[in-house]
Short mmCIF file of C-alpha atoms and ligand atoms in Angstrom, two decimals:
data_model
loop_
_atom_site.label_atom_id
_atom_site.label_comp_id
_atom_site.label_asym_id
_atom_site.label_seq_id
_atom_site.Cartn_x
_atom_site.Cartn_y
_atom_site.Cartn_z
CA MET A 1 0.00 0.00 0.00
CA TYR A 2 2.95 2.38 0.43
CA LYS A 3 4.85 4.00 -2.42
CA SER A 4 6.59 6.72 -0.42
CA PHE A 5 8.52 7.35 2.76
CA LEU A 6 8.79 10.62 4.58
CA ILE A 7 12.31 10.94 5.98
CA LYS A 8 12.73 12.87 9.22
CA TYR A 9 16.07 14.14 10.34
CA ALA A 10 17.42 15.20 13.69
CA GLU A 11 19.53 17.95 15.21
CA ILE A 12 17.69 20.82 13.58
CA GLY A 13 19.46 23.29 15.83
CA ILE A 14 22.80 23.01 14.09
CA LYS A 15 21.51 23.48 10.59
CA GLY A 16 20.76 27.18 10.21
CA LYS A 17 21.83 28.54 6.88
CA ASN A 18 23.85 25.40 6.17
CA ARG A 19 20.67 23.37 6.17
CA TYR A 20 20.76 22.75 2.42
CA ILE A 21 24.27 21.20 2.65
CA PHE A 22 23.02 18.85 5.32
CA GLU A 23 19.92 17.94 3.30
CA ASP A 24 21.81 17.43 0.05
CA ARG A 25 24.33 15.13 1.73
CA LEU A 26 21.48 13.21 3.33
CA CYS A 27 19.76 12.75 -0.05
CA GLU A 28 23.01 11.51 -1.56
CA GLN A 29 23.52 8.98 1.23
CA ILE A 30 19.93 7.79 0.87
CA ARG A 31 20.51 7.20 -2.85
CA TYR A 32 23.69 5.26 -2.01
CA ALA A 33 21.79 3.04 0.44
CA LEU A 34 18.91 2.44 -1.99
CA LYS A 35 21.31 1.18 -4.65
CA LEU A 36 21.35 -2.05 -2.64
CA CYS A 37 17.57 -2.43 -2.98
CA ASP A 38 15.55 -3.95 -5.79
CA GLY A 39 13.48 -1.36 -7.67
CA GLU A 40 13.90 2.24 -8.71
CA PHE A 41 13.53 5.19 -6.40
CA GLU A 42 13.47 8.94 -6.48
CA VAL A 43 14.76 10.94 -3.53
CA ALA A 44 13.02 14.30 -3.57
CA LYS A 45 13.43 17.40 -1.46
CA THR A 46 10.15 19.26 -1.37
CA GLN A 47 9.22 22.13 0.93
CA GLY A 48 11.82 21.32 3.50
CA ARG A 49 10.99 17.62 3.61
CA ILE A 50 12.71 14.65 2.12
CA PHE A 51 10.69 11.93 0.44
CA VAL A 52 11.73 8.60 -0.96
CA ASN A 53 9.31 7.73 -3.76
CA ALA A 54 9.30 4.27 -5.27
CA LEU A 55 9.01 4.35 -9.06
CA THR A 56 8.65 0.59 -9.36
CA ASP A 57 7.66 -2.34 -7.17
CA PHE A 58 9.92 -2.75 -4.15
CA ASP A 59 10.42 -4.82 -1.03
CA PHE A 60 9.22 -2.75 1.94
CA ASP A 61 11.40 -4.50 4.53
CA GLU A 62 14.50 -4.27 2.36
CA VAL A 63 14.04 -0.54 1.84
CA VAL A 64 13.48 0.11 5.54
CA GLU A 65 16.49 -1.98 6.49
CA ASN A 66 18.72 -0.02 4.13
CA LEU A 67 17.34 3.37 5.17
CA LYS A 68 18.24 2.39 8.73
CA THR A 69 21.91 2.54 7.70
CA VAL A 70 21.74 6.20 6.69
CA PHE A 71 23.11 8.49 9.38
CA GLY A 72 21.12 11.68 9.77
CA ILE A 73 17.75 9.93 9.53
CA SER A 74 15.90 10.13 12.81
CA ALA A 75 12.72 8.48 11.58
CA ILE A 76 11.32 6.70 8.55
CA CYS A 77 7.59 7.22 8.02
CA PRO A 78 5.84 5.16 5.36
CA VAL A 79 3.29 7.55 3.89
CA VAL A 80 0.21 7.26 1.70
CA LYS A 81 -0.24 10.07 -0.82
CA LEU A 82 -3.78 10.89 -1.84
CA GLU A 83 -5.23 13.15 -4.53
CA ASP A 84 -7.54 15.81 -3.11
CA GLU A 85 -10.95 14.52 -4.18
CA GLY A 86 -13.04 16.17 -1.51
CA PHE A 87 -13.32 15.74 2.24
CA ASP A 88 -15.68 12.76 2.21
CA LYS A 89 -13.30 10.81 0.01
CA LEU A 90 -10.44 11.77 2.33
CA CYS A 91 -12.36 10.39 5.35
CA ALA A 92 -13.07 7.17 3.48
CA ASP A 93 -9.41 6.81 2.46
CA VAL A 94 -8.17 7.49 5.99
CA ILE A 95 -10.55 4.85 7.39
CA ASP A 96 -9.32 2.41 4.77
CA TYR A 97 -5.71 3.28 5.74
CA MET A 98 -6.35 2.72 9.46
CA ASP A 99 -8.09 -0.53 8.73
CA LYS A 100 -5.14 -1.87 6.74
CA VAL A 101 -2.39 -0.68 9.08
CA TYR A 102 -3.97 -1.64 12.42
CA SER A 103 -5.60 -5.04 12.45
CA ASP A 104 -6.20 -4.71 16.21
CA LYS A 105 -8.39 -1.66 16.71
CA SER A 106 -8.09 -1.32 20.48
CA PHE A 107 -5.84 1.73 20.47
CA THR A 108 -6.06 5.39 21.36
CA PHE A 109 -5.31 7.98 18.70
CA LYS A 110 -5.07 11.64 17.95
CA VAL A 111 -5.38 13.34 14.58
CA ASP A 112 -2.67 15.88 13.80
CA ALA A 113 -3.68 17.80 10.70
CA ARG A 114 -1.50 20.36 9.00
CA ARG A 115 -2.83 22.60 6.28
CA ALA A 116 0.09 23.85 4.20
CA ARG A 117 -2.29 24.74 1.36
CA LYS A 118 -4.37 27.51 2.84
CA ASN A 119 -7.17 27.37 0.25
CA TYR A 120 -8.30 24.01 1.61
CA PRO A 121 -11.92 24.48 2.74
CA LYS A 122 -11.37 23.27 6.34
CA CYS A 123 -8.90 24.56 8.90
CA SER A 124 -6.60 22.18 10.81
CA MET A 125 -8.85 22.09 13.89
CA GLU A 126 -11.86 21.15 11.80
CA ILE A 127 -9.92 18.44 9.99
CA ASN A 128 -8.76 17.04 13.35
CA CYS A 129 -12.30 16.90 14.71
CA ASP A 130 -14.02 15.61 11.60
CA ILE A 131 -11.50 12.90 10.76
CA GLY A 132 -11.35 11.91 14.43
CA GLU A 133 -15.09 11.49 14.43
CA ALA A 134 -15.05 9.50 11.19
CA VAL A 135 -12.45 7.11 12.61
CA LEU A 136 -14.38 6.71 15.88
CA ASN A 137 -17.55 5.93 13.97
CA ALA A 138 -15.82 3.41 11.74
CA PHE A 139 -13.99 1.66 14.60
CA PRO A 140 -15.94 1.96 17.87
CA GLN A 141 -13.18 0.12 19.79
CA THR A 142 -10.81 3.07 19.29
CA ARG A 143 -10.65 6.06 21.61
CA VAL A 144 -9.25 9.54 21.30
CA ASP A 145 -6.42 10.53 23.63
CA VAL A 146 -5.01 13.96 22.88
CA HIS A 147 -2.25 13.76 25.51
CA ASN A 148 -0.65 10.37 25.10
CA PRO A 149 -2.10 8.59 22.06
CA ASP A 150 -0.93 5.16 20.91
CA VAL A 151 -1.31 6.32 17.32
CA MET A 152 -0.59 9.82 16.08
CA LEU A 153 -2.42 10.09 12.76
CA HIS A 154 -0.78 12.77 10.65
CA ILE A 155 -2.73 14.38 7.81
CA GLU A 156 -0.81 16.93 5.77
CA ILE A 157 -2.71 18.94 3.21
CA ARG A 158 -0.39 20.02 0.41
CA GLU A 159 -0.80 19.73 -3.37
CA MET A 160 -1.44 16.10 -2.51
CA ILE A 161 -2.60 14.88 0.88
CA TYR A 162 -0.15 12.87 2.96
CA VAL A 163 -1.33 10.38 5.55
CA TYR A 164 1.04 8.63 7.92
CA SER A 165 1.11 7.25 11.43
CA VAL A 166 3.87 4.65 11.47
CA VAL A 167 7.23 5.91 12.69
CA ILE A 168 10.27 3.64 12.35
CA ASP A 169 13.39 4.75 14.21
CA GLY A 170 16.36 5.73 12.05
CA PRO A 171 19.98 5.48 13.19
CA GLY A 172 20.25 9.18 14.15
CA GLY A 173 23.54 11.02 13.78
CA LEU A 174 24.53 13.33 10.95
CA PRO A 175 24.88 12.64 7.22
CA ILE A 176 28.29 11.39 6.13
CA GLY A 177 30.45 14.13 4.71
CA THR A 178 28.99 16.98 6.76
CA ASN A 179 31.91 16.79 9.19
CA GLY A 180 35.06 16.33 7.17
CA LYS A 181 37.13 13.18 6.90
CA GLY A 182 39.15 11.06 9.33
CA MET A 183 41.67 8.24 8.98
CA LEU A 184 40.64 5.05 10.78
CA LEU A 185 43.33 2.64 11.92
CA LEU A 186 41.48 -0.50 10.99
CA SER A 187 42.69 -3.85 12.28
CA GLY A 188 40.92 -7.17 12.05
CA GLY A 189 39.70 -6.92 15.65
CA ILE A 190 36.34 -6.17 17.19
CA ASP A 191 37.02 -2.60 18.24
CA SER A 192 38.25 -0.59 15.29
CA PRO A 193 35.29 -1.34 12.96
CA VAL A 194 32.99 -0.18 15.76
CA ALA A 195 35.11 2.96 16.20
CA GLY A 196 34.72 3.64 12.47
CA TYR A 197 30.96 3.21 12.71
CA MET A 198 30.71 5.52 15.72
CA ILE A 199 32.72 8.34 14.19
CA SER A 200 30.90 8.14 10.87
CA LYS A 201 27.67 8.38 12.78
CA ARG A 202 28.68 11.96 13.52
CA GLY A 203 28.94 12.76 9.83
CA VAL A 204 32.65 12.05 9.38
CA LYS A 205 33.68 10.37 6.14
CA ILE A 206 36.36 7.77 6.73
CA ASP A 207 39.44 6.50 4.99
CA ALA A 208 41.26 3.59 6.59
CA VAL A 209 44.74 2.19 7.00
CA TYR A 210 45.63 -1.40 7.77
CA PHE A 211 49.14 -2.56 8.69
CA HIS A 212 49.89 -6.08 7.64
CA ALA A 213 53.01 -8.14 8.06
CA PRO A 214 53.35 -10.79 5.37
CA PRO A 215 54.33 -13.59 5.57
CA TYR A 216 53.63 -13.47 9.32
CA THR A 217 50.09 -12.38 8.56
CA SER A 218 48.24 -14.12 5.76
CA ASP A 219 46.20 -12.95 2.81
CA ARG A 220 43.17 -14.22 4.68
CA ALA A 221 43.90 -11.77 7.49
CA LYS A 222 44.06 -8.96 4.95
CA GLN A 223 40.87 -10.12 3.26
CA LYS A 224 39.19 -10.09 6.66
CA VAL A 225 40.04 -6.41 7.04
CA VAL A 226 38.71 -5.69 3.54
CA ASP A 227 35.52 -7.53 4.52
CA LEU A 228 35.22 -5.50 7.71
CA ALA A 229 35.71 -2.28 5.76
CA LYS A 230 32.95 -3.41 3.45
CA LEU A 231 30.58 -3.99 6.35
CA VAL A 232 31.37 -0.58 7.84
CA SER A 233 30.94 1.05 4.41
CA ARG A 234 27.28 0.13 4.49
CA TYR A 235 26.97 2.94 7.01
CA SER A 236 29.94 5.13 6.20
CA GLY A 237 29.83 5.09 2.40
CA PRO A 238 32.83 4.03 0.29
CA ILE A 239 36.12 3.66 2.20
CA THR A 240 39.55 4.14 0.67
CA LEU A 241 41.64 1.52 2.44
CA HIS A 242 45.43 1.82 2.52
CA VAL A 243 47.24 -1.46 3.11
CA ILE A 244 50.72 -0.82 4.45
CA ASN A 245 53.38 -3.50 4.54
CA PHE A 246 54.73 -3.25 8.07
CA THR A 247 56.91 -6.37 8.18
CA ASP A 248 60.35 -4.83 7.82
CA ILE A 249 59.58 -2.05 10.28
CA GLN A 250 58.36 -4.59 12.80
CA LEU A 251 61.41 -6.82 12.33
CA TYR A 252 63.72 -3.84 12.69
CA ILE A 253 62.09 -2.74 15.93
CA TYR A 254 62.27 -6.35 17.15
CA GLU A 255 65.97 -6.39 16.43
CA LYS A 256 66.86 -3.02 17.97
CA CYS A 257 64.52 -2.40 20.90
CA PRO A 258 63.67 -4.12 24.19
CA HIS A 259 60.95 -6.64 23.57
CA ASP A 260 58.69 -5.47 26.38
CA GLU A 261 58.48 -2.08 24.61
CA LEU A 262 57.85 -3.56 21.19
CA THR A 263 54.11 -3.00 21.10
CA ILE A 264 54.34 0.63 22.17
CA ILE A 265 57.09 1.49 19.70
CA MET A 266 55.27 -0.34 16.96
CA ARG A 267 52.06 1.53 17.76
CA ARG A 268 54.01 4.81 17.61
CA TYR A 269 55.19 3.97 14.10
CA MET A 270 51.69 3.02 13.06
CA MET A 271 50.45 6.40 14.24
CA ARG A 272 53.23 8.26 12.46
CA ILE A 273 52.55 6.48 9.17
CA ALA A 274 48.79 6.81 9.53
CA GLU A 275 49.17 10.53 10.19
CA HIS A 276 51.32 10.95 7.12
CA ILE A 277 48.74 9.28 4.85
CA ALA A 278 45.95 11.13 6.63
CA ALA A 279 47.53 14.51 5.97
CA GLN A 280 48.05 13.64 2.31
CA SER A 281 44.45 12.59 1.84
CA GLY A 282 42.88 15.58 3.55
CA CYS A 283 41.89 13.89 6.80
CA LEU A 284 41.47 16.05 9.88
CA GLY A 285 42.16 13.41 12.52
CA LEU A 286 43.05 9.82 13.29
CA ILE A 287 40.55 7.31 14.68
CA THR A 288 41.38 4.23 16.73
CA GLY A 289 39.43 1.56 18.55
CA GLU A 290 41.24 2.07 21.85
CA SER A 291 39.48 2.00 25.21
CA ILE A 292 41.20 2.86 28.49
CA GLY A 293 42.76 -0.10 30.22
CA GLN A 294 41.60 -2.76 27.78
CA VAL A 295 45.11 -4.10 27.18
CA ALA A 296 48.68 -3.11 28.12
CA SER A 297 48.95 -0.75 25.15
CA GLN A 298 45.81 1.08 26.21
CA THR A 299 46.61 2.21 29.74
CA MET A 300 46.67 5.97 30.25
CA GLN A 301 50.48 5.85 30.15
CA SER A 302 50.53 3.79 26.94
CA LEU A 303 47.95 5.99 25.24
CA ALA A 304 50.01 9.04 26.17
CA ALA A 305 53.04 7.38 24.60
CA THR A 306 51.29 6.57 21.31
CA ASN A 307 49.55 9.92 21.24
CA GLU A 308 52.80 11.81 21.60
CA VAL A 309 53.99 11.17 18.05
CA CYS A 310 50.92 12.75 16.42
CA THR A 311 50.11 16.37 15.88
CA MET A 312 46.69 15.56 14.47
CA PRO A 313 43.90 14.96 16.95
CA VAL A 314 43.36 11.27 17.68
CA TYR A 315 39.71 10.36 18.12
CA ARG A 316 38.93 7.32 20.24
CA PRO A 317 35.17 6.96 20.18
CA LEU A 318 35.26 3.79 22.34
CA ILE A 319 37.41 5.30 25.06
CA GLY A 320 34.84 4.82 27.83
CA PHE A 321 33.23 1.63 26.53
CA ASP A 322 33.53 -1.74 28.23
CA LYS A 323 34.32 -4.67 25.97
CA GLN A 324 30.78 -6.01 26.27
CA GLU A 325 29.34 -2.68 25.13
CA ILE A 326 31.65 -2.71 22.11
CA VAL A 327 30.61 -6.27 21.31
CA GLU A 328 26.95 -5.24 21.41
CA VAL A 329 27.52 -2.51 18.82
CA SER A 330 29.56 -4.85 16.64
CA GLU A 331 26.71 -7.36 16.72
CA LYS A 332 24.25 -4.63 15.81
CA ILE A 333 26.30 -3.50 12.80
CA ASN A 334 27.08 -7.10 11.83
CA THR A 335 30.89 -6.93 12.09
CA TYR A 336 31.21 -9.25 15.10
CA GLU A 337 31.13 -12.57 13.24
CA THR A 338 33.88 -11.41 10.88
CA SER A 339 35.98 -9.82 13.63
CA ILE A 340 36.20 -13.02 15.64
CA LEU A 341 37.54 -15.11 12.76
CA PRO A 342 40.81 -16.45 14.13
CA TYR A 343 43.37 -14.97 11.74
CA GLU A 344 46.67 -13.67 13.01
CA ASP A 345 47.12 -9.93 13.60
CA CYS A 346 50.42 -8.17 13.04
CA CYS A 347 50.36 -6.83 16.60
CA THR A 348 50.12 -10.24 18.22
CA ILE A 349 52.94 -11.94 16.36
CA PHE A 350 55.87 -10.26 18.02
CA VAL A 351 54.10 -9.58 21.24
CA ALA A 352 56.13 -9.89 24.45
CA LYS A 353 54.99 -12.11 27.33
CA HIS A 354 55.05 -9.15 29.69
CA PRO A 355 54.66 -5.90 27.76
CA VAL A 356 55.17 -2.67 29.68
CA THR A 357 51.94 -1.28 31.02
CA LYS A 358 53.37 2.01 32.28
CA PRO A 359 55.84 3.03 29.60
CA ASN A 360 58.17 5.86 30.51
CA LEU A 361 58.24 8.31 27.62
CA ASN A 362 61.88 9.25 28.08
CA VAL A 363 62.89 5.61 28.00
CA ILE A 364 60.79 4.93 24.92
CA ARG A 365 62.24 7.93 23.11
CA LYS A 366 65.74 6.84 24.05
CA HIS A 367 65.21 3.32 22.75
CA GLU A 368 63.71 4.65 19.53
CA THR A 369 67.05 6.32 18.82
CA ASN A 370 68.39 2.77 18.34
CA LEU A 371 66.37 2.82 15.13
CA SER A 372 67.76 6.04 13.71
CA GLU A 373 70.03 4.43 11.18
CA GLY A 374 67.48 2.52 9.13
CA ILE A 375 63.93 3.45 10.13
CA ASP A 376 63.36 6.44 7.85
CA ALA A 377 64.14 4.42 4.74
CA LEU A 378 61.88 1.60 5.93
CA VAL A 379 59.02 4.01 6.60
CA GLN A 380 59.52 5.57 3.18
CA THR A 381 59.41 2.17 1.50
CA ALA A 382 56.25 1.29 3.41
CA LEU A 383 54.64 4.51 2.21
CA ASP A 384 55.84 3.99 -1.36
CA THR A 385 54.34 0.50 -1.49
CA ASP A 386 50.97 1.58 -0.05
CA GLU A 387 48.29 -0.60 -1.69
CA VAL A 388 45.07 1.37 -2.11
CA ILE A 389 41.76 -0.50 -2.21
CA VAL A 390 38.42 1.28 -2.57
CA VAL A 391 35.82 -0.65 -0.62
CA GLU A 392 32.08 -0.17 -1.05
P1 ATP B 401 40.96 -3.99 17.66
O1 ATP B 401 39.90 -4.89 18.14
O2 ATP B 401 40.43 -2.77 16.98
O3 ATP B 401 42.00 -4.71 16.84
P2 ATP B 401 42.52 -4.33 19.99
O4 ATP B 401 41.72 -4.49 21.20
O5 ATP B 401 43.07 -5.54 19.32
O6 ATP B 401 41.70 -3.45 18.95
P3 ATP B 401 45.15 -3.13 19.81
O7 ATP B 401 45.62 -4.27 19.03
O8 ATP B 401 45.94 -2.59 20.94
O9 ATP B 401 43.68 -3.35 20.39
O10 ATP B 401 44.92 -1.95 18.82
C1 ATP B 401 44.43 -0.71 19.24
C2 ATP B 401 44.00 0.08 18.02
O11 ATP B 401 45.12 0.27 17.16
C3 ATP B 401 42.99 -0.66 17.17
O12 ATP B 401 41.69 -0.43 17.62
C4 ATP B 401 43.24 -0.05 15.82
O13 ATP B 401 42.61 1.22 15.71
C5 ATP B 401 44.76 0.14 15.82
N1 ATP B 401 45.43 -1.03 15.24
C6 ATP B 401 45.93 -2.10 15.87
N2 ATP B 401 46.49 -2.97 15.00
C7 ATP B 401 46.34 -2.45 13.79
C8 ATP B 401 46.68 -2.86 12.45
N3 ATP B 401 47.29 -4.01 12.22
N4 ATP B 401 46.35 -2.04 11.42
C9 ATP B 401 45.70 -0.88 11.65
N5 ATP B 401 45.36 -0.44 12.87
C10 ATP B 401 45.65 -1.20 13.92
MG1 MG B 402 43.77 -5.70 17.42
#
């Protein structure tokens, strides 16, 4: 029965005169999401509202499921559009609508009419009363409750007349691309895909960088990261993924530095390289999946040590999340099953039995000078052999 959806968006306060940028980005992201659906659609901006109109047959559930991946949508309202063929016909159509949508009629309702076309012969109050009465007469089990109705029946009188009452929650947030771009350090773990999801929820477009260490890490491990990027891109839009060969850098650190500091020094080189690529690709910050205290490299002291090498802001959207909370989000966005596949990660291969948990920055800096002879050339080679994969 539906051919259209009214799309509601949140955070009106921030829009002001930039509203059109926000709306245009939202329309673009909606079109991107609908590409995954069978059928043809038109996304139209009319009088400050966004409508998705189906031009062909479509699968209702599939469309709703895909619209739920579009950040910036606060609610999805399936809407029936009627020609204006007089008030009696409108009442009959509304009764027919209520009958189809609500098989159980024991609910309370309120009519909320809006008359955008002022030449309509009844004012909003009259429409509210008269349609309310028509519905009550048709379905005596229903009751009106103007304060806390189960069903809010919206009637909007425009060129056409819009009727809707079903409100499906959207994901909230802001449309991708309204808040610049960030570089996600994406590993094959549970946390970083969730971090990417969370930051893109705030309208940030993401690029990603993955450090792999062949032959210590396999092609399957790399494919897993590509797969994770693909799952995140359902929400974030296309992701440009940089795959950096980290093997020689890792081996060099292993050779020259104390093994209990390996992870920290390695993480510092990851951040340096990520920042370099980020700056080149116009990113305004780095994003990681770190959360305080989760592992040795994520204590306050360790985070301070990895943070120190960056001048760009490092965003850690999971910083206050417990593991279980992160797992819940990863299940919701469908990355969990892929994340737990048991492929080796470049961080775990050279990991010490007892890594430092309270690294001393002066000591770390001093040990990094052991690398001064060869590290710059290795970093340069890693950057030169950057493999770029566009994932969507
Ligand atoms: P995750 O589940 O995201 O892998 P983790 O709990 O395994 O996180 P660490 O291995 O300490 O934690 O990594 C912390 C963060 O560093 C990750 O969330 C990710 O942002 C980044 N990171 C770690 N390893 C890599 C890698 N091989 N490539 C890119 N980024 C990485
Ligand atoms: Mg990891």
